[in-house]
Short mmCIF file of C-alpha atoms and ligand atoms in Angstrom, two decimals:
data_model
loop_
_atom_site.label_atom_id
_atom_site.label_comp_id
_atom_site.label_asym_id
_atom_site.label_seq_id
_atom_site.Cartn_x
_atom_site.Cartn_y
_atom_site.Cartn_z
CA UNK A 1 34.44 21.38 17.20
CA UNK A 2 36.85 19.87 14.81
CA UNK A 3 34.85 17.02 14.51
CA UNK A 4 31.34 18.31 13.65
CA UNK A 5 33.69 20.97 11.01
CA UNK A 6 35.30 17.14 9.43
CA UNK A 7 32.02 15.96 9.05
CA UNK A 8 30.66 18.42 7.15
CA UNK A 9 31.62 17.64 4.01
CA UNK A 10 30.72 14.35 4.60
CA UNK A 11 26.64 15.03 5.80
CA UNK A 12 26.46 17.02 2.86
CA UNK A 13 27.77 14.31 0.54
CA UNK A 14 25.24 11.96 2.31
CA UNK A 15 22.18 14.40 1.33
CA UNK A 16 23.43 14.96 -2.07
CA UNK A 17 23.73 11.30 -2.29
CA UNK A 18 19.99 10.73 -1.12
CA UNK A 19 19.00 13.51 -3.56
CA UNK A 20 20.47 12.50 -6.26
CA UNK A 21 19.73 9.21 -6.01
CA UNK A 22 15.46 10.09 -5.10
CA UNK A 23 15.42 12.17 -8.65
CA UNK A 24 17.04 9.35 -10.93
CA UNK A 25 14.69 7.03 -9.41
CA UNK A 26 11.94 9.68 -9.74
CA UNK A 27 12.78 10.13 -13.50
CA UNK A 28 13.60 6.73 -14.33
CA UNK A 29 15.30 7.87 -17.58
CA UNK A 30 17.87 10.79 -17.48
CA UNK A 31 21.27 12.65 -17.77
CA UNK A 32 23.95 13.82 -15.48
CA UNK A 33 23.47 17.18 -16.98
CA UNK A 34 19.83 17.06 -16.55
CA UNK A 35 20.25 15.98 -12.68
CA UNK A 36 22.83 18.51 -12.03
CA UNK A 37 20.58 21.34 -13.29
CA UNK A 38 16.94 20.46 -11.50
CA UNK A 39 19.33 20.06 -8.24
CA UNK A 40 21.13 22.68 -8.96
CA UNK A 41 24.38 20.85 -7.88
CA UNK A 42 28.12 21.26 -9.09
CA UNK A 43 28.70 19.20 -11.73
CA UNK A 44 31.37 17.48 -10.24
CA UNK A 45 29.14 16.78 -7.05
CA UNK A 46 26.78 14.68 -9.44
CA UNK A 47 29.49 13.16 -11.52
CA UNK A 48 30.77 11.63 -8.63
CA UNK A 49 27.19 10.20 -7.03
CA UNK A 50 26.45 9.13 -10.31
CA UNK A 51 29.97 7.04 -10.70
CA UNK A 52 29.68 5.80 -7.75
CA UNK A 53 26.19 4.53 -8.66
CA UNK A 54 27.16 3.12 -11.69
CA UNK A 55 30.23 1.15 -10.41
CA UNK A 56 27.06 -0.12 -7.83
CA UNK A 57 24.81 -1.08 -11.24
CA UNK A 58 22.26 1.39 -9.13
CA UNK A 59 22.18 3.03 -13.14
CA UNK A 60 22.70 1.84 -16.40
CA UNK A 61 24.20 3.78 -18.71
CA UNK A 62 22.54 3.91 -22.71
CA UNK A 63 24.40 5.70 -25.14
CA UNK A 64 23.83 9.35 -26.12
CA UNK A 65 21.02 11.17 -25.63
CA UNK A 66 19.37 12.64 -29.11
CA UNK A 67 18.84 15.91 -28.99
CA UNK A 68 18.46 19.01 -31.51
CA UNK A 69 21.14 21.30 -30.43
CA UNK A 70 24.82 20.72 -31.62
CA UNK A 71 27.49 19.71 -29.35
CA UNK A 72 28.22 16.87 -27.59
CA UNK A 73 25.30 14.88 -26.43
CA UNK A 74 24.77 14.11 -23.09
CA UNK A 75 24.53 10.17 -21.82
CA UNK A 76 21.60 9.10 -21.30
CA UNK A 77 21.33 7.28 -17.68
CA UNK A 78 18.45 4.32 -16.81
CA UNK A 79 17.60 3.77 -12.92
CA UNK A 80 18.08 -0.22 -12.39
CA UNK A 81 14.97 -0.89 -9.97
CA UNK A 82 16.11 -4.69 -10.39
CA UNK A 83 19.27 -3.87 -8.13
CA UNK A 84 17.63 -4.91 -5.29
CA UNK A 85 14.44 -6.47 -4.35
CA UNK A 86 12.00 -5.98 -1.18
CA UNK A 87 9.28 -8.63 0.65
CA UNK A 88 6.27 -7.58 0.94
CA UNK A 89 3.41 -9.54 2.83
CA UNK A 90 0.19 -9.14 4.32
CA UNK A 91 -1.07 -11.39 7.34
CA UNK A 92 -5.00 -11.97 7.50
CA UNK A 93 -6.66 -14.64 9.41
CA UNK A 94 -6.65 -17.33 6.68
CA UNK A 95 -3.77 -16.53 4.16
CA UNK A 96 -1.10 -14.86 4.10
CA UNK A 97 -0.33 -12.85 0.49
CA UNK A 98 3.47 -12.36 -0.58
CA UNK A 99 5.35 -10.23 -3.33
CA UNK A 100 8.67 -9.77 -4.22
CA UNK A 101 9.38 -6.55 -5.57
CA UNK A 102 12.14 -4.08 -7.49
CA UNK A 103 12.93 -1.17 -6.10
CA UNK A 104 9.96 0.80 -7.33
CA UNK A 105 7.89 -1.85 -5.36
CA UNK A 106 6.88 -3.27 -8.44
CA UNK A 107 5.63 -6.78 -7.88
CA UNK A 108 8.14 -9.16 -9.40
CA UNK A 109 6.60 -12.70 -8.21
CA UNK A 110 3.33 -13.09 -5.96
CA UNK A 111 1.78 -15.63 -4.39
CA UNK A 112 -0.37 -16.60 -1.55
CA UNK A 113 -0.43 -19.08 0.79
CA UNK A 114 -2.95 -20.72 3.09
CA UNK A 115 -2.20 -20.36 7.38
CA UNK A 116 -3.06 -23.38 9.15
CA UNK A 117 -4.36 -21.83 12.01
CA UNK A 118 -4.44 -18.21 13.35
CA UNK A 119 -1.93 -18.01 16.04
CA UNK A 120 1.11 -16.39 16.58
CA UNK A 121 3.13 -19.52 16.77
CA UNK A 122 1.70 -20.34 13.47
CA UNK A 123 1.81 -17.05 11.12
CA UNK A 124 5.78 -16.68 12.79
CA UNK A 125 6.76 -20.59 11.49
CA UNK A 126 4.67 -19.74 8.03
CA UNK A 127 6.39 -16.73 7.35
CA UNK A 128 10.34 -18.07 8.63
CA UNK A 129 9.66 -20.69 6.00
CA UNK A 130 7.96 -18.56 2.97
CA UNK A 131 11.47 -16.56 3.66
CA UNK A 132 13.75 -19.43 3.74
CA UNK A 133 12.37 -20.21 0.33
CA UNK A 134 12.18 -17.38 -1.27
CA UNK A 135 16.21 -16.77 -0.54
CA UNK A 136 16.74 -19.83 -2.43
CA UNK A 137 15.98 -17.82 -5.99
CA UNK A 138 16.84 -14.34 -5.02
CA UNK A 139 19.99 -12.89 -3.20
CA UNK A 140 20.15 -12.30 0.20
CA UNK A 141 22.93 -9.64 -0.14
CA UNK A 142 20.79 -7.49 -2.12
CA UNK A 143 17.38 -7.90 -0.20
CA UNK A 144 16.30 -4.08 1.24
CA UNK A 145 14.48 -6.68 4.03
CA UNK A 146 10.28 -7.70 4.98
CA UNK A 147 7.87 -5.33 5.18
CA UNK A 148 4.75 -6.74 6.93
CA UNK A 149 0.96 -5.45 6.68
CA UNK A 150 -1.34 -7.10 10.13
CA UNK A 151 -4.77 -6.35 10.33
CA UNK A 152 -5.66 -3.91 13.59
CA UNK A 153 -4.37 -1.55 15.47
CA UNK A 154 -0.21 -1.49 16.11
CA UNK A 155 2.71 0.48 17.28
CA UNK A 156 4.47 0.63 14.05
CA UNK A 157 7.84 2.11 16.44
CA UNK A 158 7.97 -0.94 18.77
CA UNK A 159 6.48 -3.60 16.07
CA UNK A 160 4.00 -4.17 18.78
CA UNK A 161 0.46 -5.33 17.62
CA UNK A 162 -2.04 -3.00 20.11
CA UNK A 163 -5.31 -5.00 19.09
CA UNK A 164 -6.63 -7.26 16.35
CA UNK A 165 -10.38 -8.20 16.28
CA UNK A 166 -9.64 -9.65 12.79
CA UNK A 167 -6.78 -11.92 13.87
CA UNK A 168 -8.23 -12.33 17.34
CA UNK A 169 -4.64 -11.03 18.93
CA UNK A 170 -3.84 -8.72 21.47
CA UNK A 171 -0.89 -7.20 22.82
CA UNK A 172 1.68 -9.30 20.38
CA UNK A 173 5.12 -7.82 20.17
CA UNK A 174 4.95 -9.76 16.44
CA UNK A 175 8.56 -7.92 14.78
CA UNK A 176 10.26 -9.10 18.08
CA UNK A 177 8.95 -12.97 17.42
CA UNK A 178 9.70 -12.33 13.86
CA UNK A 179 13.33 -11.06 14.37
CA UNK A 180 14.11 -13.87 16.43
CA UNK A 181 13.98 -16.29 13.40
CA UNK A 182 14.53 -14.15 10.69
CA UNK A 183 17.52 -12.25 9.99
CA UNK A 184 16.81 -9.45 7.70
CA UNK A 185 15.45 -5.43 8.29
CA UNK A 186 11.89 -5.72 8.77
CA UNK A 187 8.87 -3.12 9.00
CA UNK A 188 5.27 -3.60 10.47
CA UNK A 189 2.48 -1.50 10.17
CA UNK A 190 -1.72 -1.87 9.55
CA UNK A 191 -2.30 -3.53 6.45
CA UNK A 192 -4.91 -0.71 5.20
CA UNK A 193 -2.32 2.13 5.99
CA UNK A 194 0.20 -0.21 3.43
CA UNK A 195 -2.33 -0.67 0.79
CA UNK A 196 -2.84 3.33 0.74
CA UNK A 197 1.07 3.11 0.51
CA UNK A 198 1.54 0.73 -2.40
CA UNK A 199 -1.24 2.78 -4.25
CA UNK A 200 0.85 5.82 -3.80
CA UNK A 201 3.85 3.90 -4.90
CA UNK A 202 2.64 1.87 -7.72
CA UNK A 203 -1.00 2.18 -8.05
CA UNK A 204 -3.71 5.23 -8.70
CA UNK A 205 -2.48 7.00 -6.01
CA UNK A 206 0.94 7.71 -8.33
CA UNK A 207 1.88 11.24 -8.21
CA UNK A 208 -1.55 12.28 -5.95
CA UNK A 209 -0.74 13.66 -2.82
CA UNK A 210 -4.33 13.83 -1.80
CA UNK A 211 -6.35 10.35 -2.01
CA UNK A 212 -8.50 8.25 0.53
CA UNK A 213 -7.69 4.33 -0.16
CA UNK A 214 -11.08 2.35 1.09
CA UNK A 215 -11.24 -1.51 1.29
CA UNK A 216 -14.88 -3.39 1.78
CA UNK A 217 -14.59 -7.26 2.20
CA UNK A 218 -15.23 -8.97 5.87
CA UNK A 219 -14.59 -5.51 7.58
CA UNK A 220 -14.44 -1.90 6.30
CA UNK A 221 -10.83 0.10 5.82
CA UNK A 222 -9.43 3.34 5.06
CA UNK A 223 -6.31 5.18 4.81
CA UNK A 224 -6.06 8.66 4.06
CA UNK A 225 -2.96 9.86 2.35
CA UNK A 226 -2.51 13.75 2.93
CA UNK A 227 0.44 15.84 1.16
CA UNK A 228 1.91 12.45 0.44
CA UNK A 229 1.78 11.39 4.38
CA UNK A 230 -0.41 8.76 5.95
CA UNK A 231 -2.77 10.70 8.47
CA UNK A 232 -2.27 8.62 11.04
CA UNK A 233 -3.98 10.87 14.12
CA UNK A 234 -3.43 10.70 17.80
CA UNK A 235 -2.77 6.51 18.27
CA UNK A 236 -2.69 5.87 15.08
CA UNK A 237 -6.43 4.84 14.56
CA UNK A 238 -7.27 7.45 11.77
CA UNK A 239 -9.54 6.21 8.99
CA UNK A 240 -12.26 4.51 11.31
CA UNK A 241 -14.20 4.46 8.23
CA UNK A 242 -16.49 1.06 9.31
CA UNK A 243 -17.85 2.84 12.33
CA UNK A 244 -19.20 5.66 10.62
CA UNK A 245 -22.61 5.43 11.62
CA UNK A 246 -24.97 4.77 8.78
CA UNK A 247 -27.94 3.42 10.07
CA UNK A 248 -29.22 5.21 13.81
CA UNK A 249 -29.87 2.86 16.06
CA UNK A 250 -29.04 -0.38 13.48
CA UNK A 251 -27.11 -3.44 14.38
CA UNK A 252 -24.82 -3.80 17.42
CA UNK A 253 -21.22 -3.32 15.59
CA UNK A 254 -18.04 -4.74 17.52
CA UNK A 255 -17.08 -1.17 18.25
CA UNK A 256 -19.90 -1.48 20.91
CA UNK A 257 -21.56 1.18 18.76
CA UNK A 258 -25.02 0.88 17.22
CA UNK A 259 -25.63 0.90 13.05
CA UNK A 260 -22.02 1.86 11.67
CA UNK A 261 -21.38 1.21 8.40
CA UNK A 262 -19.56 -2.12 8.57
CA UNK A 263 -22.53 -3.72 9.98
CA UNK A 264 -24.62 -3.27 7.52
CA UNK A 265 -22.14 -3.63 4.46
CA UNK A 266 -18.88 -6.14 5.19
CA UNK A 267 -19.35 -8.97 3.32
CA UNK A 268 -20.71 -11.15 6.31
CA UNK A 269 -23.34 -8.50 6.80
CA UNK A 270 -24.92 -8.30 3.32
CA UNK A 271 -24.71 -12.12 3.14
CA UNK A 272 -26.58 -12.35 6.16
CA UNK A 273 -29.42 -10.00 5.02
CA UNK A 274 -29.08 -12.14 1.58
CA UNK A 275 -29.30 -15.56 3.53
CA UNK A 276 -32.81 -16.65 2.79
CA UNK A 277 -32.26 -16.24 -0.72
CA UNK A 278 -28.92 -17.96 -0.85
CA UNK A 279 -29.01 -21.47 -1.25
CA UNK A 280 -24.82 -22.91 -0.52
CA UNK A 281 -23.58 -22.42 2.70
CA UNK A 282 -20.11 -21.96 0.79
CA UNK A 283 -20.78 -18.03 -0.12
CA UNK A 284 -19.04 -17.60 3.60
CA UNK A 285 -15.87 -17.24 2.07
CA UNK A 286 -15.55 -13.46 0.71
CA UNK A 287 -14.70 -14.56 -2.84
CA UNK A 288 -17.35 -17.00 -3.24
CA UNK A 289 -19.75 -14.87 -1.58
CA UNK A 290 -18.66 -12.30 -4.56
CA UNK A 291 -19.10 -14.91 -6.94
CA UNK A 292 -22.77 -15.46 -5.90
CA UNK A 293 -23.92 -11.79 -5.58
CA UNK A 294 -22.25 -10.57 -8.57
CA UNK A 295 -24.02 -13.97 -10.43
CA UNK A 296 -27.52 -12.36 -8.92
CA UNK A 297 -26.91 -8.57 -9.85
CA UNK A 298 -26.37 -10.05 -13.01
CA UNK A 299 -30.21 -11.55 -13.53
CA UNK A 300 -31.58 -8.75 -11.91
CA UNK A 301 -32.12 -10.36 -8.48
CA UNK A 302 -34.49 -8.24 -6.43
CA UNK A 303 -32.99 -8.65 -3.02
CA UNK A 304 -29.95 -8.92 -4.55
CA UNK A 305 -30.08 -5.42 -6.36
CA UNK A 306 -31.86 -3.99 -3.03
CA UNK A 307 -29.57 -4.15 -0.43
CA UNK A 308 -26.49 -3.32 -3.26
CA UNK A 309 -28.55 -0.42 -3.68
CA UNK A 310 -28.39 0.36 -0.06
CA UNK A 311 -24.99 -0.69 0.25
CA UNK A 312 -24.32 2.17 -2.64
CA UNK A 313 -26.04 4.40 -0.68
CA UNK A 314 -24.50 4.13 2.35
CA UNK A 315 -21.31 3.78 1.00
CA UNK A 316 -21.78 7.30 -0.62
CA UNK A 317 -23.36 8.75 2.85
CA UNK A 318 -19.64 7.70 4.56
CA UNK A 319 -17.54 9.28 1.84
CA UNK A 320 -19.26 12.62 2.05
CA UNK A 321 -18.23 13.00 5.19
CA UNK A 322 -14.56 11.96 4.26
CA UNK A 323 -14.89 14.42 1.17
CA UNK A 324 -16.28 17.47 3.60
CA UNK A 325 -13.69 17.08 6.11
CA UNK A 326 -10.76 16.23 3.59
CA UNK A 327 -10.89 17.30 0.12
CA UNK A 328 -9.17 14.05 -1.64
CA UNK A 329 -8.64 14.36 -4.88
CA UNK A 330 -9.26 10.21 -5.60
CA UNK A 331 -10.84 8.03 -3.55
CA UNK A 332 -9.73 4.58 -4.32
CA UNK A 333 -12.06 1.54 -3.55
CA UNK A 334 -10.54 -1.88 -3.21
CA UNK A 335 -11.51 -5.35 -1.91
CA UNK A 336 -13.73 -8.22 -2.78
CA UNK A 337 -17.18 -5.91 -2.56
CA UNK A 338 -15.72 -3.83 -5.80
CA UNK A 339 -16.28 -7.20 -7.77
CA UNK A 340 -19.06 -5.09 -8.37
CA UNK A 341 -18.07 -1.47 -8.01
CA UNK A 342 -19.84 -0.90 -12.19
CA UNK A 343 -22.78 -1.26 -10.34
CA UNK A 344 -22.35 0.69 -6.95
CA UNK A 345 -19.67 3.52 -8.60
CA UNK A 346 -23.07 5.51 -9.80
CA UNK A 347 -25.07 5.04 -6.71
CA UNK A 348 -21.81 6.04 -4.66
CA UNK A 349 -21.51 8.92 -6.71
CA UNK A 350 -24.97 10.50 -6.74
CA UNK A 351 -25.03 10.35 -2.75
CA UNK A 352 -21.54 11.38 -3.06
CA UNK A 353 -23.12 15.16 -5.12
CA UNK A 354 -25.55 15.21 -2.77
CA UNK A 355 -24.25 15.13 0.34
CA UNK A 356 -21.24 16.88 -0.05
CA UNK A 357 -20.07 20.58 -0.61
CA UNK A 358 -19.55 21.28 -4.27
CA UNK A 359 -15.90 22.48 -4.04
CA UNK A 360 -15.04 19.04 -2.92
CA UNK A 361 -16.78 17.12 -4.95
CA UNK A 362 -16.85 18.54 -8.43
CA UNK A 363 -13.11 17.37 -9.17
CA UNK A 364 -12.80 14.27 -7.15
CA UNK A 365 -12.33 10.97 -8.73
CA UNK A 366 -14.12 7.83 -7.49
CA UNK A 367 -11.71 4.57 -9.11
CA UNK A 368 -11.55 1.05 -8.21
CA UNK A 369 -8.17 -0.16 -7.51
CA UNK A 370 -6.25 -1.78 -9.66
CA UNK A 371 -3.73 -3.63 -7.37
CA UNK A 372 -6.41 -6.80 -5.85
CA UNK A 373 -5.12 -8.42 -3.75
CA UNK A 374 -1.69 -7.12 -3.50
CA UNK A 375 -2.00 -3.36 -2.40
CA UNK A 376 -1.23 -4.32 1.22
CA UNK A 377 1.93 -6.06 0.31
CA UNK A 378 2.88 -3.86 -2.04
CA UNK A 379 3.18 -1.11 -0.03
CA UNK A 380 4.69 -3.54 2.57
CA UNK A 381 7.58 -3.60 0.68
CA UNK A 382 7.12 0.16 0.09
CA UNK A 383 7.58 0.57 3.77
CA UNK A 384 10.78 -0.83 3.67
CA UNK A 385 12.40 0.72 0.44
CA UNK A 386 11.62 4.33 1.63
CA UNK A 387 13.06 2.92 5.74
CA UNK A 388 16.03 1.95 3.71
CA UNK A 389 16.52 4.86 1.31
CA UNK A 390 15.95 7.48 3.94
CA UNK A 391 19.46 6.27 5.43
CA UNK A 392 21.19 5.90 2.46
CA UNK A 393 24.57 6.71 2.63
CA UNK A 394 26.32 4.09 0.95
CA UNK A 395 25.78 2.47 -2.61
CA UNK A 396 27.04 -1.06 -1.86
ZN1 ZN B 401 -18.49 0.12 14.96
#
């Protein structure tokens, strides 16, 4: 009894602390006055957060505010991002993509670097050392921690990778392996359920609380981002998007399924309809393969613009069913495949009117994403801002 009644004071401190601290970094630019009155806090209450913030450097402060009215004028108060800084990466089978980022996840430094093979032993020793270097510029006492996108299906709780068909893995409790050589917080989670993440945080998806993030390279992706949440359904395998079936009775997909939609329009697929027309062997590799297509599209290559043209189609058959169902306000298309998205955007878009219901259609937004190749990472290190800021309860 008389210790929940001495902690009171002290819970509600940590909430005001949280708050406070959510709407300066919200606002970027503000006052204490302004703070206290869209919290509607006690002056003093926000005085004090806002002291102890600034004797953190969590906020700068910039001389007074001008203003119209007479009387004193408040002080105007900046949010420093650059307090601390987050990792970000995202593990595929060939390269692993890093940022660094402020506290807004804004990508600071970025770089990618090659894995020499696609084990476990491997990605662990590649990232321990990408780490160890990167705490040789930046501060380890002010590093939030790692977050980590991994293609496939995980346990985000227990850092335990379920399945990966990308990365050929099954059943890897990868944060365990990781968090016996590194010592810093660290989050996992599906890189495609990140990228919708660092759109939210510092992409299109900024101040949307409806979107569908879609990525089409070597497979087919798709997070859906619901009053600000990541629908995540029952296991966490929402967003299926790739085995949508397309084509009845098409090609045998690796969901044991017959004609979804990744077999006929990943990367590998649509190069392997294109083959007799391609002459280099080299187009295997996503980017190159880009290179090539969007080199055809551009002379007005007739096998070239055919399959595009179903790849538009069917592209805009799948997202009518993720428009009926959902109502997203954006849909945002990323990955290799949008090298060309000027092209496919209109053909998406007409199938897009006419096969779904007008009410969800008529305001929704159809935008390629900005963020290639970094969404995943970005909101990797999203994922472990808002783990650390949700138990905030100290500015130090
Ligand atoms: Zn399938």
């Amino acid at each position: 009894m008389t210790k929940s009644r001495g902690r009171g004071p002290t819970i509600a401190k940590d909430i005001n602390r949280r708050l406070v601290y959510q709407l300066i970094k919200q606002k970027r630019i503000t006052s204490r006055v302004e703070v206290a009155n869209e919290l509607k806090l006690n002056k003093n209450t926000v005085n004090s957060i806002v002291d102890e913030m600034l004797a953190h450097d969590f906020i700068i402060e910039r001389g007074p505010q001008e203003t119209q009215t007479a009387g004193r004028k408040p002080i105007i108060i900046h949010f420093n991002a650059s307090k601390k800084w987050a990792i970000g990466i995202q593990l595929t089978s060939t390269v692993i993509h890093w940022t660094v980022t402020d506290l807004h996840a804004k990508p600071i430094h970025s770089f990618s670097v090659p894995l020499q093979a696609c084990t476990t032993e491997h990605a662990v020793l590649a990232i321990e050392a990408g780490v160890r270097e990167l705490l040789r510029t930046y501060p380890i006492d002010s590093c939030i921690g790692m977050g980590i996108g991994v293609p496939g299906l995980m346990n985000a709780e227990t850092g335990t990778i379920i399945r990966s068909s990308h990365l050929n893995w099954n059943n890897i409790p990868f944060l365990k392996l990781l968090s016996d050589k590194i010592c810093l917080p660290m989050q996992l989670d599906n890189s495609v359920k990140l990228a919708s993440l660092g759109e939210a945080w510092h992409g299109l998806g900024q101040g949307v609380s409806n979107f569908v993030y879609c990525y089409f390279g070597n497979g087919v992706g798709c997070s859906i981002m619901m009053n600000n949440m990541i629908l995540r359904g029952d296991v966490n395998a929402a967003g299926e998007l790739g085995h949508i079936v397309t084509e009845p009775g098409g090609e045998l997909c690796g969901c044991g399924n017959r004609g979804c939609l990744e077999t006929s329009i990943s990367l590998p697929a649509i190069m392997k309809r294109l083959k007799p027309y391609s002459v280099s062997a080299t187009h295997q590799a996503p980017l190159d393969a880009m290179e090539w297509i969007a080199a055809e599209l551009k002379q007005g290559s007739s096998p070239v613009v055919e399959k595009l043209d179903q790849v538009g189609e069917q592209i805009g058959q799948a997202l009518s069913y993720v428009t009926n169902l959902l109502n997203p306000k954006l849909i945002i298309c990323d990955g290799p495949l949008m090298e060309v998205s000027d092209y496919l955007f209109p053909i998406i878009e007409k199938q897009l009117k006419a096969r779904s219901v007008s009410s969800t259609v008529d305001k929704l937004q159809l935008a390629r994403s900005e963020l290639f190749p970094l969404a995943s990472c970005i909101g990797a290190a999203a994922n472990v801002i808002q783990a650390w800021e949700e138990v905030l309860i100290a500015f130090d």
